[in-house]
Each structure stands twice: as structure tokens, then as C-alpha cells.
XYZ file of C-alpha atoms in Angstrom:
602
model
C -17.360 4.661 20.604
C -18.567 5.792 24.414
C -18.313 8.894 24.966
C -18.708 10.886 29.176
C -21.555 12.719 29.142
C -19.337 16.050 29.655
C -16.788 15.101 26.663
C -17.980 17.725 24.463
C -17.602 16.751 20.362
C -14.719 19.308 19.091
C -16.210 20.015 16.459
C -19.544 21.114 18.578
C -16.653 23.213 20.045
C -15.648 24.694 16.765
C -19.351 25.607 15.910
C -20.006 27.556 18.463
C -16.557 30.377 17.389
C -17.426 29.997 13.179
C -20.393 29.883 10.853
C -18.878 27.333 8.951
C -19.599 23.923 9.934
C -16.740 21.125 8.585
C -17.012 19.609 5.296
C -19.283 16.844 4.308
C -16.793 13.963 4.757
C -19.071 12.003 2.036
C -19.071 15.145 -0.383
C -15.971 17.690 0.180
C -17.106 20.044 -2.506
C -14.997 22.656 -1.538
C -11.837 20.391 -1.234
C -11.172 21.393 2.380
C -9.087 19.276 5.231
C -10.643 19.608 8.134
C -8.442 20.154 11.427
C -11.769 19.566 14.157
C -9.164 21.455 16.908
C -8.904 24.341 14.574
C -10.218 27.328 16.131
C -10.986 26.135 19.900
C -10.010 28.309 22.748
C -7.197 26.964 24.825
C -9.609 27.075 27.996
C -12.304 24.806 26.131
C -9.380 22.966 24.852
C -8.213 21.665 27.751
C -11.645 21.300 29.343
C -12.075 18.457 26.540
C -8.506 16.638 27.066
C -9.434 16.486 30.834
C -12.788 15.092 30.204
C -10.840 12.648 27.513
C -8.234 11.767 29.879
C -10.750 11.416 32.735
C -13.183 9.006 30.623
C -9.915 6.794 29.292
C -7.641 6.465 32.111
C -5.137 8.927 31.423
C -5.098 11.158 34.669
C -1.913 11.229 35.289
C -0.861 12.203 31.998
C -3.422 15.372 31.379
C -0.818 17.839 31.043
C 1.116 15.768 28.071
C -2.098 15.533 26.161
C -2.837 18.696 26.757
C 0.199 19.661 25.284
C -0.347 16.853 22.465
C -3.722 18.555 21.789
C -1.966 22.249 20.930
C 0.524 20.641 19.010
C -1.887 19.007 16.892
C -4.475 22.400 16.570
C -1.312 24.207 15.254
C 0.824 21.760 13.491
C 2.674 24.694 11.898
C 2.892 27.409 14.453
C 3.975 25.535 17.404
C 7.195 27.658 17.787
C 4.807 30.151 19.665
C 2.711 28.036 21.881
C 4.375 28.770 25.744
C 2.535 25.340 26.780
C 5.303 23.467 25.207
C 8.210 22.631 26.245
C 11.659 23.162 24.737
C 11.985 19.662 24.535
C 8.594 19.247 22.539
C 9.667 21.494 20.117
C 12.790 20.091 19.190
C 11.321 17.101 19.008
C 8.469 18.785 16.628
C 11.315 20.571 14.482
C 12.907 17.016 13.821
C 9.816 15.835 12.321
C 10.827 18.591 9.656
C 14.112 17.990 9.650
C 15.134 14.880 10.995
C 11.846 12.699 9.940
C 13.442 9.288 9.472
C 14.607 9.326 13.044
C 12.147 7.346 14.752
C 12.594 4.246 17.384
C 14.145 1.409 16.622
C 10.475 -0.509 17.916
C 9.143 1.396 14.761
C 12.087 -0.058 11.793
C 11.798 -3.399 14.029
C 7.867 -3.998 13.146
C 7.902 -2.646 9.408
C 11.041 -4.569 8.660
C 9.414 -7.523 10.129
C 5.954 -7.853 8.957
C 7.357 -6.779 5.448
C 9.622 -9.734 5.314
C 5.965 -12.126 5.498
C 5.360 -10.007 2.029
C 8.995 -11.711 0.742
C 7.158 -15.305 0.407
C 4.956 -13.763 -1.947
C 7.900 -12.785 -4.477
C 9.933 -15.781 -3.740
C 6.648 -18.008 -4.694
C 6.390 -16.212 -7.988
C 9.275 -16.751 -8.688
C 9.726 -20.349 -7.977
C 6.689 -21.231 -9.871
C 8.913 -19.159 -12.946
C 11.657 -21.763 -13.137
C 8.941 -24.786 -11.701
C 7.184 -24.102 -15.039
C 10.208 -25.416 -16.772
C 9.870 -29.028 -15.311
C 6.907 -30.139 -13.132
C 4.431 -29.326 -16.429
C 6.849 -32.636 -17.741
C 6.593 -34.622 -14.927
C 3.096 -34.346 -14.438
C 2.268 -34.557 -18.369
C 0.687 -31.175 -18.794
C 2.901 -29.495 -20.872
C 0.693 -28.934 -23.726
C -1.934 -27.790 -21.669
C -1.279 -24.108 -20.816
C -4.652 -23.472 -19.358
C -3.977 -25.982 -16.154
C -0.708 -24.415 -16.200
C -2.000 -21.340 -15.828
C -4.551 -22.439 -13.293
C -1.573 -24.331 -11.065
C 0.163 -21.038 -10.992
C -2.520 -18.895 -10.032
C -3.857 -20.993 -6.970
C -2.623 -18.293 -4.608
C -4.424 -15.327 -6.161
C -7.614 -17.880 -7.130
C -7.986 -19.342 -3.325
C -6.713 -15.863 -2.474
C -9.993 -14.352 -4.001
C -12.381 -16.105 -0.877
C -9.580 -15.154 1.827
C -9.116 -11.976 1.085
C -12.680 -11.223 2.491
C -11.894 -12.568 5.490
C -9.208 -10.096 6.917
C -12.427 -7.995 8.369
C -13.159 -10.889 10.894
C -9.720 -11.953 11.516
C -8.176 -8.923 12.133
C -10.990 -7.937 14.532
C -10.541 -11.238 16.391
C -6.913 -11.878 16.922
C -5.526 -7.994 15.920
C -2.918 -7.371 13.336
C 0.345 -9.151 15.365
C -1.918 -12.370 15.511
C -3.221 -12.343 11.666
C 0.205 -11.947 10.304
C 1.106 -15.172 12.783
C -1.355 -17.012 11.667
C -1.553 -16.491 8.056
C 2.002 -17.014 8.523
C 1.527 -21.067 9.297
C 0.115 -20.678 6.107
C 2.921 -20.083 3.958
C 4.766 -22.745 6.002
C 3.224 -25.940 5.874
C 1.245 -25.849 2.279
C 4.454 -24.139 0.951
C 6.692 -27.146 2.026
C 3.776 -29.469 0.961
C 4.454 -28.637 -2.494
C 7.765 -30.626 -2.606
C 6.048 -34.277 -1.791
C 3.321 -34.013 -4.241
C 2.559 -36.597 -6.605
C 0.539 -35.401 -9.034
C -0.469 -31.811 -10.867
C -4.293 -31.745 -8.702
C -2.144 -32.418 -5.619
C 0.003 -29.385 -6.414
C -2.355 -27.485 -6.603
C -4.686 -28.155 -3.735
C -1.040 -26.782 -1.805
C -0.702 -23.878 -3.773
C -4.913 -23.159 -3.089
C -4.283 -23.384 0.528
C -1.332 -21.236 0.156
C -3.908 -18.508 -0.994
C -6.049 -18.919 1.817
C -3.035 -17.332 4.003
C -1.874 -15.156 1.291
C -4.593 -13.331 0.471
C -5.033 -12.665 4.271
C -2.031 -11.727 5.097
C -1.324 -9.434 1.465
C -4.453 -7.441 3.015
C -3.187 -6.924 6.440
C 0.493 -6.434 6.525
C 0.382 -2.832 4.286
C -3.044 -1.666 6.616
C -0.850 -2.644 9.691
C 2.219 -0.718 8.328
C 0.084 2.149 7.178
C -1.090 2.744 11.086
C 2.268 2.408 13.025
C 3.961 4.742 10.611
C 3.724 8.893 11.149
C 2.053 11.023 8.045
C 5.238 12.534 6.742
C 7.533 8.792 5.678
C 4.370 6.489 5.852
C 4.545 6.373 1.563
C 8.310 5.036 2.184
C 7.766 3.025 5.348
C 5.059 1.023 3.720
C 7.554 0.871 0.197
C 9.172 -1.601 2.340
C 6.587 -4.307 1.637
C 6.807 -4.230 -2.148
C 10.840 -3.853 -1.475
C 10.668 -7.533 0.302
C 8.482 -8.643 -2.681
C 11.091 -7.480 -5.084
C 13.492 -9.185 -2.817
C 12.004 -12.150 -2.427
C 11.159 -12.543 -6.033
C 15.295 -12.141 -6.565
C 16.226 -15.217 -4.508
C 13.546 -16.836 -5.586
C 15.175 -16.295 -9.052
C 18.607 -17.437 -7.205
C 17.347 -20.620 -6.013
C 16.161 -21.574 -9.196
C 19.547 -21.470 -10.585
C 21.158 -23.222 -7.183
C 18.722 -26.272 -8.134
C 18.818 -26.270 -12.101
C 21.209 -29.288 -12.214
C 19.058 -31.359 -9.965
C 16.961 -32.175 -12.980
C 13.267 -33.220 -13.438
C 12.969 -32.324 -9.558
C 13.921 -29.245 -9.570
C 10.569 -27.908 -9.489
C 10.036 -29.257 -5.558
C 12.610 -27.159 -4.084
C 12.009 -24.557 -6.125
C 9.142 -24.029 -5.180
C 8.934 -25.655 -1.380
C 11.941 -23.633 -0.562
C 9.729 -20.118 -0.554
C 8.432 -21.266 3.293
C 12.176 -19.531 4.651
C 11.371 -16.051 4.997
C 7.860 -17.047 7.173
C 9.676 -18.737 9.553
C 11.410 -15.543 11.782
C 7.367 -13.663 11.319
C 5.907 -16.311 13.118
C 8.396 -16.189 16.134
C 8.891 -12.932 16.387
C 6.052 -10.877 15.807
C 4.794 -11.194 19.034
C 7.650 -8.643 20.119
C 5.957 -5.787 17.273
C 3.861 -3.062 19.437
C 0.261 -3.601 18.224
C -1.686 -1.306 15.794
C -2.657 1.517 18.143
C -5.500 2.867 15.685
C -6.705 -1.103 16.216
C -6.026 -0.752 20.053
C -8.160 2.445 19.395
C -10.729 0.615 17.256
C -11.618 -2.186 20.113
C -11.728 0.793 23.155
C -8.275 -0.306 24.411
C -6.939 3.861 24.561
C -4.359 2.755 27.755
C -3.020 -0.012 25.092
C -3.157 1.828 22.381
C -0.720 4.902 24.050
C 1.518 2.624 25.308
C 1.976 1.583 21.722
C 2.628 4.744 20.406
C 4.978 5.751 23.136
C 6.676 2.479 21.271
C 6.656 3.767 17.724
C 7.040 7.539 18.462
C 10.111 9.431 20.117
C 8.073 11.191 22.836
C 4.645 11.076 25.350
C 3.579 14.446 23.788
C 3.965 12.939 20.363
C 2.338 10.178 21.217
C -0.465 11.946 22.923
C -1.063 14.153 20.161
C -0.920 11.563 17.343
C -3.907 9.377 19.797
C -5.861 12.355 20.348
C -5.886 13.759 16.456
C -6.994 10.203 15.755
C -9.464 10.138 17.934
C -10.985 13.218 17.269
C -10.806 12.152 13.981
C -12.633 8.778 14.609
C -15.411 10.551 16.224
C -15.909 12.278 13.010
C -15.708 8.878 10.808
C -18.130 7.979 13.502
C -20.492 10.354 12.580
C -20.526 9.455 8.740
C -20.359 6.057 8.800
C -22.849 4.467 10.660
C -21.995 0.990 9.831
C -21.869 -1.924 12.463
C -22.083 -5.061 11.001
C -20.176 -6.482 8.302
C -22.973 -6.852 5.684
C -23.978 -3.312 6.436
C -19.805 -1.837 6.122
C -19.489 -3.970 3.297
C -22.376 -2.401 1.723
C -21.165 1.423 2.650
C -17.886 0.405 0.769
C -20.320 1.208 -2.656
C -23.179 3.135 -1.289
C -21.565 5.910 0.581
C -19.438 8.100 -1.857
C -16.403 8.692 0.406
C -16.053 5.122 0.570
C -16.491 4.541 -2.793
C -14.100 6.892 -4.179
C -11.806 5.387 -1.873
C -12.541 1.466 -3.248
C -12.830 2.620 -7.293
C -9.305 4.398 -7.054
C -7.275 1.783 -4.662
C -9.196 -1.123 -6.648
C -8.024 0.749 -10.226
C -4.248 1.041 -8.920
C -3.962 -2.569 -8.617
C -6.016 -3.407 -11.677
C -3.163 -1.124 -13.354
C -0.647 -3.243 -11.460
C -1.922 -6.295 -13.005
C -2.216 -4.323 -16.350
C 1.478 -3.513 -15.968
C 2.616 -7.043 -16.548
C 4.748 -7.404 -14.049
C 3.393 -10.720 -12.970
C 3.253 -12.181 -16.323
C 7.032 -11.353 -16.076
C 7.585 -12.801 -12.790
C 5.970 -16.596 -13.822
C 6.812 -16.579 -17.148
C 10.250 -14.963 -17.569
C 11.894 -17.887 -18.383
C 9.472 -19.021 -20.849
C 9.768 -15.695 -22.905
C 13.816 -15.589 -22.600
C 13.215 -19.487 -24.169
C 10.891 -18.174 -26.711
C 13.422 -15.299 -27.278
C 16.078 -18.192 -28.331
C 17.769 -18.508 -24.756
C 18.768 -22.160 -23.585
C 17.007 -22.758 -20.358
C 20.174 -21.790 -18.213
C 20.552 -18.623 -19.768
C 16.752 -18.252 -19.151
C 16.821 -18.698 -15.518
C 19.962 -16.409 -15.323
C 18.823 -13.424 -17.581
C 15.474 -13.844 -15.263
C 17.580 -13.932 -12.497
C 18.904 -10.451 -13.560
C 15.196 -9.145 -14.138
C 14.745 -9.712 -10.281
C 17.607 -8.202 -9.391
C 16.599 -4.959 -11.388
C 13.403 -5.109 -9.750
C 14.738 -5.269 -6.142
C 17.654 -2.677 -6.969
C 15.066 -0.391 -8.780
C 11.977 -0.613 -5.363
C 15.046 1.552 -3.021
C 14.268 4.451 -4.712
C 10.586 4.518 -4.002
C 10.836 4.816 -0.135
C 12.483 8.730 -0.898
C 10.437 9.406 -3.887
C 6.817 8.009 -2.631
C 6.354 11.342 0.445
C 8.065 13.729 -1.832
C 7.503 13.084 -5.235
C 3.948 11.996 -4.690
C 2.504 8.525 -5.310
C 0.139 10.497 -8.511
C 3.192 11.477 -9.974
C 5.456 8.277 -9.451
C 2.204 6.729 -11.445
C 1.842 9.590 -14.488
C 5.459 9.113 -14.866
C 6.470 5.613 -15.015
C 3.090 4.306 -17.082
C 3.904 5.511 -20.308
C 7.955 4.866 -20.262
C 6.668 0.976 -19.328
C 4.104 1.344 -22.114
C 6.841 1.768 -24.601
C 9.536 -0.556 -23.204
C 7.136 -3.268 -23.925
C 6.504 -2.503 -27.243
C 10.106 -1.764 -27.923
C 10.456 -5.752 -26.535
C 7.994 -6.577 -28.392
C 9.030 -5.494 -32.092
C 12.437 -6.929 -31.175
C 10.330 -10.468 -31.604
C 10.462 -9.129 -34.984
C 14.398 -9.145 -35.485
C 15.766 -11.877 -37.606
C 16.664 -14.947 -34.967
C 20.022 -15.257 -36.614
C 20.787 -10.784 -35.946
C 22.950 -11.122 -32.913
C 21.330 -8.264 -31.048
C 18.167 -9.736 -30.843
C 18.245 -11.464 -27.746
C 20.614 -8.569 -25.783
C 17.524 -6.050 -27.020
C 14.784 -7.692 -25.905
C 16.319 -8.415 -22.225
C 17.569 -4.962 -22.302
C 13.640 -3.287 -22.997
C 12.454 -5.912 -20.383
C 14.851 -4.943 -17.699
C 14.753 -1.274 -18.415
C 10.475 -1.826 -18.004
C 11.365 -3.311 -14.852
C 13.223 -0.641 -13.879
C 10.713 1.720 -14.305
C 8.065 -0.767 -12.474
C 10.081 -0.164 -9.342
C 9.825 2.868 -7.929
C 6.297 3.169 -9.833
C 3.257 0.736 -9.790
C 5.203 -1.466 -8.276
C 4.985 -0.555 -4.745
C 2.141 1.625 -5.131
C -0.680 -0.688 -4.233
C 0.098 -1.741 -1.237
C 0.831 2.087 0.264
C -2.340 3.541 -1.254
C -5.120 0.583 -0.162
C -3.899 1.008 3.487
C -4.521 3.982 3.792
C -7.563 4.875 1.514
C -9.953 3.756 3.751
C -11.489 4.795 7.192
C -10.524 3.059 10.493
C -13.970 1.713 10.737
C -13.495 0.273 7.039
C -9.981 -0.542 6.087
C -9.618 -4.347 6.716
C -12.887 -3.906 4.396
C -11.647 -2.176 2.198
C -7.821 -3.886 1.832
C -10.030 -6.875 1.418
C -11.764 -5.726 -1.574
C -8.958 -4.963 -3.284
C -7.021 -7.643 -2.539
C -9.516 -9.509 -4.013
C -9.709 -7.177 -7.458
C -6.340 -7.518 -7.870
C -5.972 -11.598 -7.643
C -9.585 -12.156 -9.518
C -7.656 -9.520 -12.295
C -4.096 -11.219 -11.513
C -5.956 -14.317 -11.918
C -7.315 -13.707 -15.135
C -4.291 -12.445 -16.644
C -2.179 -15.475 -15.510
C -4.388 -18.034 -16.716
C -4.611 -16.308 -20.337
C -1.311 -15.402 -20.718
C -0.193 -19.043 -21.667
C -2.732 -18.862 -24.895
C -1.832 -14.910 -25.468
C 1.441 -16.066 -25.913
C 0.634 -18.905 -28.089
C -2.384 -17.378 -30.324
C -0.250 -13.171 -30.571
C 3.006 -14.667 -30.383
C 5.338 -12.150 -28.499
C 5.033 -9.319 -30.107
C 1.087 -9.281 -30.216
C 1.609 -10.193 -26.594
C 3.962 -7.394 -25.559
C 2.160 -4.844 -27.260
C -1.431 -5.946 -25.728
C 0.703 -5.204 -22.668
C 1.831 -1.776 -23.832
C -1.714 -0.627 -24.609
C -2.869 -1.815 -21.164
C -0.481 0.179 -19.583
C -1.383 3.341 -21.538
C -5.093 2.718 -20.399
C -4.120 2.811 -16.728
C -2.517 5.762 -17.029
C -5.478 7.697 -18.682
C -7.823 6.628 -15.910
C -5.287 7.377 -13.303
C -5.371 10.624 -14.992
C -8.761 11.511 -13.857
C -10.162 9.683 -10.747
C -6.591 9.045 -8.359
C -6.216 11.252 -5.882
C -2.935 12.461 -3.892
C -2.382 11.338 -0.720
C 0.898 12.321 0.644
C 1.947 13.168 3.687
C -1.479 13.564 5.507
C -3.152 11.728 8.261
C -4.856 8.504 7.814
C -7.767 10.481 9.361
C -7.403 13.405 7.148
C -7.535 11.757 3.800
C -11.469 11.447 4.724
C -11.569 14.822 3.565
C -9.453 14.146 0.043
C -11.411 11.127 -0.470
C -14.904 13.338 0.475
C -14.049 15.524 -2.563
C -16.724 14.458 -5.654
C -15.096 12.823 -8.605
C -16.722 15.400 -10.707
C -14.521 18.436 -8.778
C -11.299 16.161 -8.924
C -11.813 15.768 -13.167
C -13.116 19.586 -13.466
C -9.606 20.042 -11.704
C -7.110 18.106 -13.740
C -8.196 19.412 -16.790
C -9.054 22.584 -16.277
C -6.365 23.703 -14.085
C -3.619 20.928 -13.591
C -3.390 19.870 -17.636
C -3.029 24.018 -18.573
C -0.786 24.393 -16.048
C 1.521 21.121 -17.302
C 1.458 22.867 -20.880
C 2.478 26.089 -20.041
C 5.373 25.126 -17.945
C 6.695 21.911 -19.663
C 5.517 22.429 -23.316
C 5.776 26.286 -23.621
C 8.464 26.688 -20.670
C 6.681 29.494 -19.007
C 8.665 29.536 -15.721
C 6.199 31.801 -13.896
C 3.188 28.948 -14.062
C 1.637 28.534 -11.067
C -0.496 25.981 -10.195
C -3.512 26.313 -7.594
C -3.700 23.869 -5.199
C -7.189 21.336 -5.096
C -6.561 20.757 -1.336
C -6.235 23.476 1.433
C -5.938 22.577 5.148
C -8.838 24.729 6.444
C -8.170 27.861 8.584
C -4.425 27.765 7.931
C -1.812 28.284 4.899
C -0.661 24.858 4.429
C -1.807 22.516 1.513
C -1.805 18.978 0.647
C -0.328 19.591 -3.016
C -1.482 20.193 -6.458
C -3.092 16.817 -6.953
């Protein structure tokens, strides 16, 4: 990033009024968030916005920025800061109290590029009730492995595409990836219908991937950087909420074409291309990603973009300027430039690599969940549970709809419950609805409440799913990683999570087959508690701070986070939940350095 000779570094200006220097963004031992305005003299202050403003273009706007810079240095005491306005403090108390009231050109481009994440479900979905008819058309019933393989050609093309959101994204930005990934899951999507044999299938499903794993990698990063700190965990719910939606009419257009017969399958699964079709007209009207505007030097761009997505200039001016003090930090630590040498740092420096172990562990947990298993091969396990194939499609019809009814709750929950605890919670409840499914397997086919119990333990798993795992990977993968990193890192764990997704879809066929059910289900169940144990010790919270910021929760060693959950958090847990001492408190890991605030327990 260029920089005017007389732009002085804030953090140089912080140096020079503290001993202190800021934490090691690589190795946060003492847990600190670093504010880089904290602690500069209002003088000094504005002697950097001028230079900033004077270096980017922004003359005329040196007194909003200046304003934007002391709202940003004292994001709690603002109420006694003469600079601002009246009007820029009620504007600043409404982020408190009024947070969901944002611009219209904010809902417009969440609701918009989550609806590209719909196909996904629908997809799923379609290949569910396809499994019940194209396997006999194409004569490959009795061989579940090429099943498996048909179903999984998203996630296994998906694996090679995923890489490529880096290069993409930096050549046509995030509006023109989700466009053109969107052309993917138009035309292969409707190909599906006039195929003539399994291998022709599947080269459409394949090329499916190739958009899929693209645009699964950019739509949450792109959400992630429009939304503000305090709702971005509920904002970015949205995409899983279209997936769950998606997946439910997918479910309802398998029933609308049961009666067509053997080719059912075709517009079953041809019909997912729908929801693609409004993306790819009008995303051109979404304000681009201002942190990308930021990214490729575009600062003029990138405010008018959050004037877009924020309710004032001084809100806008502070959220660029935090950023890009931030950024010149990032700078600093990650030296990176091309994409051999990033993709490297994702493993070799320890910030980033905190970063890629816990985002690619949450969606190996995903994929541990079950949940997909579920989603292609309901219907098969409602048959196996002694359904007729109508009654399968329509009790997997109702599993979508708990599963879209079940992701609403999520957009509160994910900024205030926390996205650790939504995890620690919902893990073990799934862990024994499964194996509660399971042993019903084990109920005499003739006992008239086996079939109503093992839909009810599914659906009440699903349930739990929701507001859980289910959205969880999407919100935490965007923003894990650095500016300077995160179409890296989304990449890489896109591509854990369909090599793992993969995996799992391709076996389950022959789990089924060699565990029967109940060995099946309770495989599942076990998986689930595993996730939950590592979860335990190496995810960290990241709620309701800056994208920038979480360099510092992501800087703290993996070592200090452990040490922490089980020698203060798991005491603390016991003593107020298992021994009911109200008094219990619990000390905070994470303290925003030089004032009282903190970024919670976890």
C-alpha cells in the first residue's frame, strides 16, 4: 500500500506517548486488541487524517474523517468528544440501540448474493429425490459407489475451483465473481435434464462445481465486508438461511414431479438453475466490497461504497479509516505478494494458521454433523425406515422445512449468543438425536411407532443443526482471515470441506449397506461428539469485532487459548451450572487495550 512521505504510521504515533508497543499480531500472548488510534493526541490525530485525505483524494471531506477518526479512537466514550456533532452521535447511539437499522443498499446486496447460496440447497436436494430414479434409468442401482460419485461432482470439481477464488476475485471483484460463477449454475444445471447417460450426468454436475466452489468461497467473504461488526454473525446467517431454503423447495419440487415417473430425476434436478437467474441480472446494482475497493488502492470507490452500506459520511469515514489503519498493520505482518508465497503464509505464519486450522475444523465438523448425508439421502433412509417412496419424499420434505424454519433463529443468536457457544451447545443434543434415530432401527418393523420415532429424532437433529453448525461455516471463514488473505483462506476451506463432504458422500452408500442404520447413525453421533471436543479447545470467539481486529484474537497462541478453557472457562462452567454458585465470575481472555471493554469470555 503507498503511503505520502508525511503520512505518519499511527502506531509510530502511539509509540512515541507509551512504552508499550502493540501486540505481536502473529503471537498475542497477552490476548490484547489493539485499537492503533488509542492514545494519539487530537493535534497529531488530525495531522494524520489530513495527510490521509491529502494522499487519497478526500480534501473536501477532512473534517468528516476527522470526525470518523475520534469516533473510532473512542468507540465507547464518544458522548464527550465536542468534535462531533449531535447528529453523529445519535447516529453512534443507534448502533447500540437501533443496530439493524441500516440502508436498504445494505439488506439489498446480502439478500441478493445469499439467494446464489439457494442453488446450492436446492441441488442437494434434487439429487435426494433424483437418487430414487435416474440410478434405474441409467442401470447403476446396485452400484452405490458411482452413486455416490454422481452426487458429489459439485464438492469433487468443487475441490480444484475453490482455489481459484484468489485470482478471480482479484480480477473481476466480488459483484463480477458471483456473476460469473453464476452462469455456472445456469447452463450445466439445466444440462442435467438432456443427458443420456450416468458419465454425461456427471460431467454437468462436475462443471457445476467449478462455479460452486467459487462462488461458496466468495459470497460469505463478500457479505462478511459490507456488513458492520455488531450484526455481521446474523447478516452473513442469511447465506446458510437461503441454503436451508433452497434445500426446502428443492424438497417441494421433488414432490411436484413424483408422478412424472422414470423422468422425474431431470427436472428435479435441472430445475435448481431458478434462483441464479435474478444474481446474474442484478448484482451489478450491489455497492462493491469496499475493503476490496480498499485492497486494489481504489479509497474514492471504496467510500462511496460505504456511504452506500452505512447511514452516514462520518460512519463511513470512520469504518474506511479503522480499516485502513488496520491494513497498514496486516501490512506489516504479512509480507506476502504473490500467491505461492500467501498461500504458503496460510501454514507458516501462526496468525494465519490459527485462523485456517479453526475455520477448516468448523466445516470438517459440519460435514461430521451429517447434515449432508441427510440432505442426499433422506429419502433413501425414510425407504429403509419402511416409508413408500411418496411418504419418503414428503417426510423429507418436512426435514427441509425444519431446517429452513430452524436457520431464523441464528441471525439473533449468532452476535449475542456467540458463534462458540451456538457450537458447544447444539453438538452434543445432535450427537444424541442421532443415536436416539439410530436405536429406533432397532424397533420391531411391525411396532407402529417406529417410523413416527425415527422422523421425529431426525427432525428434532435438524432442528438443532439450524441455528448451530449449520450456518456457522460460512460466518466464521469470512471473516477469519486478513484482507490480504481471505479469498485464500475461504478457498482453503472451501476446499476441506468438499474433499471431507466428498468423502463422506461417496461412503455413505456402503456405511449404510455394511452398519445398517443404526451402525450408521451412531458413527454419526460419535463424529459429532468429536467435533465438539476439538471445538472445545482450539475455536476462538469472534463476535462483534472488526474484521481487522480479530488479527489480534487470532494472534493469541493456541497454547494460551487451551491454558484458558480449562483452567479458567471449564471451573468457571462447574461452579455456576453444576454447583449453582451465582457469584462465579468469569475473567475475560480478550481485553480491548487501553479501555474497559472486552470481546467476551471465549
Amino acid at each position: 500500500m503507498a503511503h505520502s512521505p508525511d503520512l505518519k504510521h499511527p502506531k509510530d504515533e502511539f509509540l512515541s506517548h507509551v512504552e508499550d508497543a502493540s501486540p505481536n499480531i502473529s503471537r498475542n500472548v497477552n490476548a490484547k486488541i489493539w485499537n492503533p488510534l488509542m492514545g494519539i493526541s487530537k493535534d497529531n490525530l488530525r495531522s494524520q487524517v489530513n495527510a490521509f485525505c491529502r494522499e487519497y483524494g478526500f480534501q473536501d471531506k477532512q473534517d468528516v474523517f476527522f470526525r470518523g477518526a475520534l469516533a473510532a479512537q473512542n468507540p465507547v466514550d464518544y458522548e464527550d468528544i465536542p468534535e462531533l456533532t449531535d447528529d453523529d452521535k445519535y447516529w453512534l447511539r443507534r448502533e447500540v440501540t437501533n443496530r439493524w437499522h441500516l440502508p436498504k443498499a445494505l439488506y439489498y446486496t446480502i439478500a441478493l448474493c445469499s439467494l446464489g447460496s439457494a442453488i446450492q440447497g436446492w441441488d442437494n436436494t434434487g439429487a435426494n429425490g433424483a437418487n430414487l430414479s435416474f440410478p434405474q434409468e441409467f442401470g447403476i442401482e446396485n452400484n452405490g459407489w458411482l452413486v455416490g460419485v454422481i452426487n458429489s461432482g459439485p464438492t469433487l470439481f468443487g475441490l480444484l475451483s475453490a482455489w481459484a477464488a484468489d485470482p478471480v476475485n482479484n480480477l473481476l471483484g466480488r459483484r463480477g465473481t458471483v456473476f460469473a460463477t453464476g452462469l455456472f449454475c445456469i447452463f450445466p444445471v439445466l444440462a442435467q435434464a438432456f443427458t443420456q447417460n450416468w458419465w454425461g450426468l456427471m460431467i454437468c454436475r462436475l462443471f457445476m462445481g467449478l462455479g460452486m466452489g467459487i462462488k461458496i468461497s466468495t459470497i460469505p467473504v463478500f457479505s462478511a465486508e459490507v456488513a458492520p461488526a455488531s450484526i455481521r454473525g446474523g447478516l452473513v446467517t442469511s447465506f446458510q438461511l437461503w441454503v436451508s431454503f433452497g434445500m426446502f423447495v428443492g424438497y417441494c419440487v421433488n414432490l411436484i414431479f413424483y408422478r412424472v415417473g422414470k423422468l422425474a430425476w431431470r427436472f428435479q434436478l435441472a430445475s435448481a438453475f431458478a434462483p441464479a437467474i435474478p444474481v446474474v441480472v442484478f448484482v451489478w446494482f450491489c455497492p462493491e466490497s469496499p475493503r476490496w475497493l480498499m485492497k486494489k488502492q481504489r479509497y474514492l470507490e471504496s467510500f462511496q461504497s460505504f456511504c452506500r452500506l452505512r447511514n452516514t459520511e462520518m460512519q463511513s469515514a470512520r469504518d474506511l479509516y479503522y480499516a485502513h489503519c488496520q491494513v497498514m498493520e496486516e501490512r506489516d505482518a504479512f509480507a506476502g505478494v504473490s500467491f505461492w508465497h500467501r498461500a504458503w503464509e496460510l501454514f507458516s505464519v501462526p496468525r494465519l494458521r490459527r485462523a485456517a486450522v479453526a475455520s477448516g475444523w468448523i466445516v470438517i465438523s459440519q460435514q461430521f454433523s451429517g447434515i449432508n448425508i441427510m440432505a442426499f439421502y433422506s429419502s433413501t433412509i425414510f425407504v429403509e425406515a419402511g416409508y413408500s417412496t411418496l411418504s419418503s419424499l414428503l417426510a423429507s420434505m418436512g426435514f427441509g422445512l425444519v431446517l429452513f424454519v430452524f436457520a431464523f433463529p441464528a441471525v439473533y443468536t449468532m452476535d449475542t449468543f456467540g458463534r462458540r457457544n451456538l457450537l458447544l451447545t447444539t453438538f452434543p443434543n445432535m450427537a444424541w438425536c442421532l443415536l436416539a434415530a439410530g436405536l429406533c432401527f432397532l424397533m420391531s418393523t411391525e411396532n407402529s411407532a417406529r417410523i413416527p420415532c425415527i422422523a421425529f429424532f431426525v427432525y428434532l437433529f435438524t432442528a438443532f443443526y439450524g441455528p448451530g453448525i449449520g450456518p456457522l461455516p460460512s460466518i466464521y471463514f469470512a471473516e477469519a482471515f486478513p484482507l490480504s488473505h481471505r479469498e485464500l483462506g475461504a478457498g482453503l476451506t472451501i476446499c476441506i470441506n468438499n474433499a471431507v463432504g466428498s468423502a463422506l458422500s461417496l461412503t455413505f452408500p456402503s456405511l449404510l449397506k455394511g452398519l445398517g442404520p443404526t451402525g450408521a447413525f451412531g458413527f454419526y453421533a460419535g463424529l459429532n461428539m468429536l467435533a465438539f471436543v476439538v471445538i472445545f479447545f482450539i475455536v476462538p470467539e469472534t463476535m462483534k469485532r472488526t474484521l481487522e481486529e480479530l488479527d489480534y484474537i487470532f494472534g493469541v497462541p493456541t497454547r494460551r487459548h487451551v491454558s484458558y478453557q480449562v483452567g479458567t472457562w471449564l471451573p468457571w462452567w462447574i461452579k455456576k451450572y453444576i454447583f449453582f454458585q451465582r457469584k462465579a465470575k468469569l475473567e475475560p481472555l480478550y481485553k480491548l487495550d487501553g479501555s474497559d471493554d472486552t470481546a467476551g469470555a471465549q
